XYZ file of C-alpha atoms in Angstrom:
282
model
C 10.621 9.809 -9.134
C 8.484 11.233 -6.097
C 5.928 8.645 -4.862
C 3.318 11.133 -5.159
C 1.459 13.031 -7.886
C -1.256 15.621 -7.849
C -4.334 15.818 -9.815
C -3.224 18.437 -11.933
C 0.114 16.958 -12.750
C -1.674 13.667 -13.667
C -3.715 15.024 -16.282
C -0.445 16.990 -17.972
C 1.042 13.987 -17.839
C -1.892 11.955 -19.269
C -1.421 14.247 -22.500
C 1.929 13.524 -23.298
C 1.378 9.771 -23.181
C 3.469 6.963 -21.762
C 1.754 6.627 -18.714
C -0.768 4.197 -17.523
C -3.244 4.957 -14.607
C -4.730 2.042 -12.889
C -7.806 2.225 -10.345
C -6.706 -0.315 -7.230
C -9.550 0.104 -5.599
C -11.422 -2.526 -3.186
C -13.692 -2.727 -0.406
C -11.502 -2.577 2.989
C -13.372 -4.241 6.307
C -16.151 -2.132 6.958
C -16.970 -1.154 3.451
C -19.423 -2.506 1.073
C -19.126 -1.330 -2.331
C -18.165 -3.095 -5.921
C -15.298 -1.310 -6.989
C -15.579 -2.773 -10.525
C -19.163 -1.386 -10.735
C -17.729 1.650 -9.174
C -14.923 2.014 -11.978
C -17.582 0.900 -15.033
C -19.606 3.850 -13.823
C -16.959 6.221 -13.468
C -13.092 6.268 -13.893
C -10.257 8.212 -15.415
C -10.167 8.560 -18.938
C -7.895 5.289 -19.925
C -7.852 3.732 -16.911
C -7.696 0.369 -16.179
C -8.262 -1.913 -13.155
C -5.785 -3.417 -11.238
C -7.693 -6.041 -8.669
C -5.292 -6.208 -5.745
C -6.888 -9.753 -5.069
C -6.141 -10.880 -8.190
C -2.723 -10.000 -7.357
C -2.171 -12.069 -4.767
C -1.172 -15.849 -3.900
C -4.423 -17.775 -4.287
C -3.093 -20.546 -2.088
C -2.211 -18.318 0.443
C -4.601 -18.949 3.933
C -4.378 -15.152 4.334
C -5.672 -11.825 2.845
C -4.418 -10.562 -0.253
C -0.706 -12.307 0.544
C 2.028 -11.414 -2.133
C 1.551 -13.147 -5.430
C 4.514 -15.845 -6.626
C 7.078 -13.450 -9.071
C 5.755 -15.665 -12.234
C 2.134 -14.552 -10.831
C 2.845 -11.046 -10.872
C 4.820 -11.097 -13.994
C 1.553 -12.325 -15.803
C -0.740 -9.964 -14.647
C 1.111 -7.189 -15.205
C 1.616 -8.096 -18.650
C -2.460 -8.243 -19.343
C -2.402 -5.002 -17.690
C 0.035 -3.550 -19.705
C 2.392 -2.440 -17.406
C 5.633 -2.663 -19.329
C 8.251 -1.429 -17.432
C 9.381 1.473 -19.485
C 5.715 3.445 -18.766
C 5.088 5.337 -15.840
C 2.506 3.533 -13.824
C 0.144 5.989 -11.750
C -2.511 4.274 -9.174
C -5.688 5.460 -7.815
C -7.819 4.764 -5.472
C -12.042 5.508 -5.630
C -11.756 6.425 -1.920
C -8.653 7.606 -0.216
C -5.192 6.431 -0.909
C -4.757 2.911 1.122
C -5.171 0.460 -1.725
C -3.426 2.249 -3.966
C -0.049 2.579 -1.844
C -0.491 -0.969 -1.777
C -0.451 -1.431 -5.381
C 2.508 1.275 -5.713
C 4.334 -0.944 -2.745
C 3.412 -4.216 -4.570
C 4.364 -3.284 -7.915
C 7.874 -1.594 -6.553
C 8.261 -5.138 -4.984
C 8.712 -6.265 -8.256
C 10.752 -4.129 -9.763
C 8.961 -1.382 -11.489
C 10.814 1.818 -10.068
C 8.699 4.689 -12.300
C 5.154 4.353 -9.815
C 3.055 7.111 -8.224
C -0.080 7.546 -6.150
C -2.715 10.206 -7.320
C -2.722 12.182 -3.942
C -5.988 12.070 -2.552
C -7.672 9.518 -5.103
C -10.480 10.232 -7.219
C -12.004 12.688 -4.952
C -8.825 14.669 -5.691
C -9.397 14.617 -9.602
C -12.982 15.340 -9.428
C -12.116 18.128 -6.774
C -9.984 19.687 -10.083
C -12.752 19.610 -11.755
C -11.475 16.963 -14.389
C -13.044 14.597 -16.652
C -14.131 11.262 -15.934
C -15.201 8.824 -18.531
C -18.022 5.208 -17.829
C -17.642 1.972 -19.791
C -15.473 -1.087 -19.447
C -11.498 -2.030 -18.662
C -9.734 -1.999 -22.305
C -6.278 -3.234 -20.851
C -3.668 -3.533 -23.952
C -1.140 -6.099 -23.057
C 2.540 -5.341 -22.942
C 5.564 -7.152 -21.436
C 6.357 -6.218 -17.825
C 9.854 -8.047 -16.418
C 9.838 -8.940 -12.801
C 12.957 -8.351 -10.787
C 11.957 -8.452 -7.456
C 13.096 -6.212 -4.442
C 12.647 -8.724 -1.590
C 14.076 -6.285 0.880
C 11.038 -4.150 0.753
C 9.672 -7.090 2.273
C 9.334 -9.000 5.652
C 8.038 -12.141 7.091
C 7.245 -13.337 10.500
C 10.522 -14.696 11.124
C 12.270 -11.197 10.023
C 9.822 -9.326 12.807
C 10.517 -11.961 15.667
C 14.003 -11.124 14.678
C 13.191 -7.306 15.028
C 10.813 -8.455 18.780
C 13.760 -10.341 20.308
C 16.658 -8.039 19.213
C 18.559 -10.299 17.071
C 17.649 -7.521 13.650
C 17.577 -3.657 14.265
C 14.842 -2.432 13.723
C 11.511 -0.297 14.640
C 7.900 -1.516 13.748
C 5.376 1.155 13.360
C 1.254 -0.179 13.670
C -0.730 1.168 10.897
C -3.951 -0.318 12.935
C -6.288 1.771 15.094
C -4.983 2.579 18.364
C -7.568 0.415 20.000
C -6.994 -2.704 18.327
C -2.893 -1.929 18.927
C -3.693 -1.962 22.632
C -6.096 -4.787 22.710
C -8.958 -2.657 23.745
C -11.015 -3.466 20.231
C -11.671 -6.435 18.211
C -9.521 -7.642 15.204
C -12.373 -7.484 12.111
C -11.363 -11.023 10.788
C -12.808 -13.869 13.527
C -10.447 -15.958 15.763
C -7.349 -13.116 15.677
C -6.936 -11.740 19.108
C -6.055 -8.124 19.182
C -2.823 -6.300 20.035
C 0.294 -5.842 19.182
C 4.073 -6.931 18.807
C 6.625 -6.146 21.760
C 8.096 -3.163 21.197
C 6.208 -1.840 17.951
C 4.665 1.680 18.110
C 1.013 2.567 17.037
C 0.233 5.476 14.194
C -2.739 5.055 12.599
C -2.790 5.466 8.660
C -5.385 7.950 9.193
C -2.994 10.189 11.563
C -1.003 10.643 8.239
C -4.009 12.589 6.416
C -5.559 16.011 6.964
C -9.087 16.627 6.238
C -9.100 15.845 2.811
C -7.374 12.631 2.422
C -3.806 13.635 1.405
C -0.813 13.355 3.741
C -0.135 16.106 6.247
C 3.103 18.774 5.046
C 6.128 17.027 4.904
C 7.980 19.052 8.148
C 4.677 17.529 9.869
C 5.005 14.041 8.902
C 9.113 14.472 10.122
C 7.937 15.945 13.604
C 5.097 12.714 13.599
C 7.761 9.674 12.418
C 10.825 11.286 14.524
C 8.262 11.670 18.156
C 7.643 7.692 17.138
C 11.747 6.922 16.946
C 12.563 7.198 13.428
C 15.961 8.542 12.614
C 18.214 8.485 9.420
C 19.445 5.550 11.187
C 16.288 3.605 11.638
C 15.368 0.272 9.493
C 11.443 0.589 9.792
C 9.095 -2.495 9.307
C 5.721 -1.538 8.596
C 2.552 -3.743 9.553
C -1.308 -3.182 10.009
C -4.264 -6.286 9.311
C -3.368 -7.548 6.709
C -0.227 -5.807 4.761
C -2.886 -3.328 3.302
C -2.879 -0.111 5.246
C 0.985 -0.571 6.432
C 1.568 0.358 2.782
C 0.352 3.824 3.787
C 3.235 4.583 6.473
C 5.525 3.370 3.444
C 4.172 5.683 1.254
C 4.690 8.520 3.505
C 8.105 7.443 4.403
C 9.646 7.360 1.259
C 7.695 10.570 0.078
C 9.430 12.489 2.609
C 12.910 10.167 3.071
C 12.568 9.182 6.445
C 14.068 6.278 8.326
C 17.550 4.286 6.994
C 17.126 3.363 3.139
C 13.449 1.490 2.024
C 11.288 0.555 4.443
C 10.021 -2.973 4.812
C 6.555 -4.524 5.061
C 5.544 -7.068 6.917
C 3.222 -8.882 4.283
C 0.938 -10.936 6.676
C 0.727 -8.615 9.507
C -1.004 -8.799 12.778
C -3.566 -11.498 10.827
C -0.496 -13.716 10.164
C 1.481 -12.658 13.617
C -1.458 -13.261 15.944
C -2.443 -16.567 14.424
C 0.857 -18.107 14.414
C 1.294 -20.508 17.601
C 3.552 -18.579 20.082
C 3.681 -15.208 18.866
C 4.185 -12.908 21.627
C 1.322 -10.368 22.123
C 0.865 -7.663 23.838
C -1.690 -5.480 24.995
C -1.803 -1.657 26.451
C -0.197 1.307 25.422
């Protein structure tokens, strides 16, 4: 199944039933909005909310970390993702939280997931119907069996920084917090980056209105950064958010050597671990 589904697709499939379409939307750093309130106002007919903070370790020091497999299993269930239906995510603005719902849910085990293309703006762009009024989940039984190679610690990338795993790590960050130029958004993380990982910023994957770029563009973009059919790629940004986005894109357009990994705790994990090497510039 391709990663990726268009507006108009969405709502033929939406007819023929078996298919559930979740809204994954949150506030990123810089944004102030209640996504819930957002949703209650306006959403797609039948959707419900999946709350990527809910779906995440509560323990866990860091951002929205990966929940426990018991977690997730849980959750899903309330949701009612059962892993025979096709699970569609959404976001209210762009596409980021919603690749990391499709990456976090894949994680897991549920192979049959797709991100509506260009979000909500996309839909309403179609001119298709929205509908107000609260999350009416119906529970059904979701199995977890998790895919822990679409995943990577900090002991997996100093592998990858001191050559003892293949491997390249593409930045989903803003080119002037990869180089150390601008500040990190969460307080105490010094900006920067890993030796030897390459910057493309999530936004570099989109054209003007929020979907990726053609897929011979996206080729040209990941193969000028290194990636070949030989290439195991590690993907990282703040917080394991945005890094979902470069996932996204690769497997849309089957770039790099089998799934690529991401690096759940990113640069706010890397860069406040004792002794990580950092490195600033170009």
């Amino acid at each position: 199944m391709h990663p990726l589904i268009s507006a108009s697709d969405l709502a033929q499939a939406i007819q023929h039933g078996d298919i559930l379409v979740l809204d994954a939307s949150m506030a990123l750093p810089g944004q102030a909005f209640d996504p819930q309130q957002r949703f209650a106002n306006a959403h797609i007919a039948s959707a419900v909310r999946f709350d990527i903070d809910t779906f995440s370790d509560p323990d866990s020091p860091l951002p929205h970390t990966i929940p426990g497999q018991a977690r997730f299993a849980r959750l899903a269930t309330e949701r009612g993702m059962a892993n025979a239906k096709r699970i569609v995510f959404y976001d209210q603005d762009g596409m980021a939280c919603a690749a990391r719902a499709w990456w976090l849910t894949r994680l897991f085990g549920h192979e049959r997931v797709q991100v509506l293309e260009g979000g909500l703006a996309a839909w309403k762009s179609a001119g298709l119907p929205l509908e107000s009024g609260p999350d009416l989940a119906a529970p059904a039984p979701f199995v977890s069996r998790p895919r822990y190679d679409r995943l990577h610690g900090t002991g997996d990338v100093l592998d990858i920084v001191q050559g003892r795993l293949p491997g390249l790590i593409l930045d989903a960050r803003s080119r002037g917090r990869f180089e150390g130029r601008d500040p990190e958004p969460r307080a105490g993380i010094e900006s920067g980056h890993m030796p030897g990982a390459r910057s493309l910023p999530y936004t570099e994957l989109l054209d003007d209105n929020g979907r990726f770029l053609p897929v011979d563009t996206l080729k040209e973009k990941f193969a000028g950064l290194g990636v070949t059919d030989t290439t195991a790629v590690t993907c990282s940004c703040g917080s394991g958010m945005t890094a979902c986005m470069i996932a996204l894109a690769l497997v849309s357009i089957g770039a790099g050597a089998g799934e690529p990994a991401v690096y759940d705790g990113s640069w706010a994990e890397w860069a406040s671990t004792p002794d990580s090497p950092i490195v600033c510039g170009a």
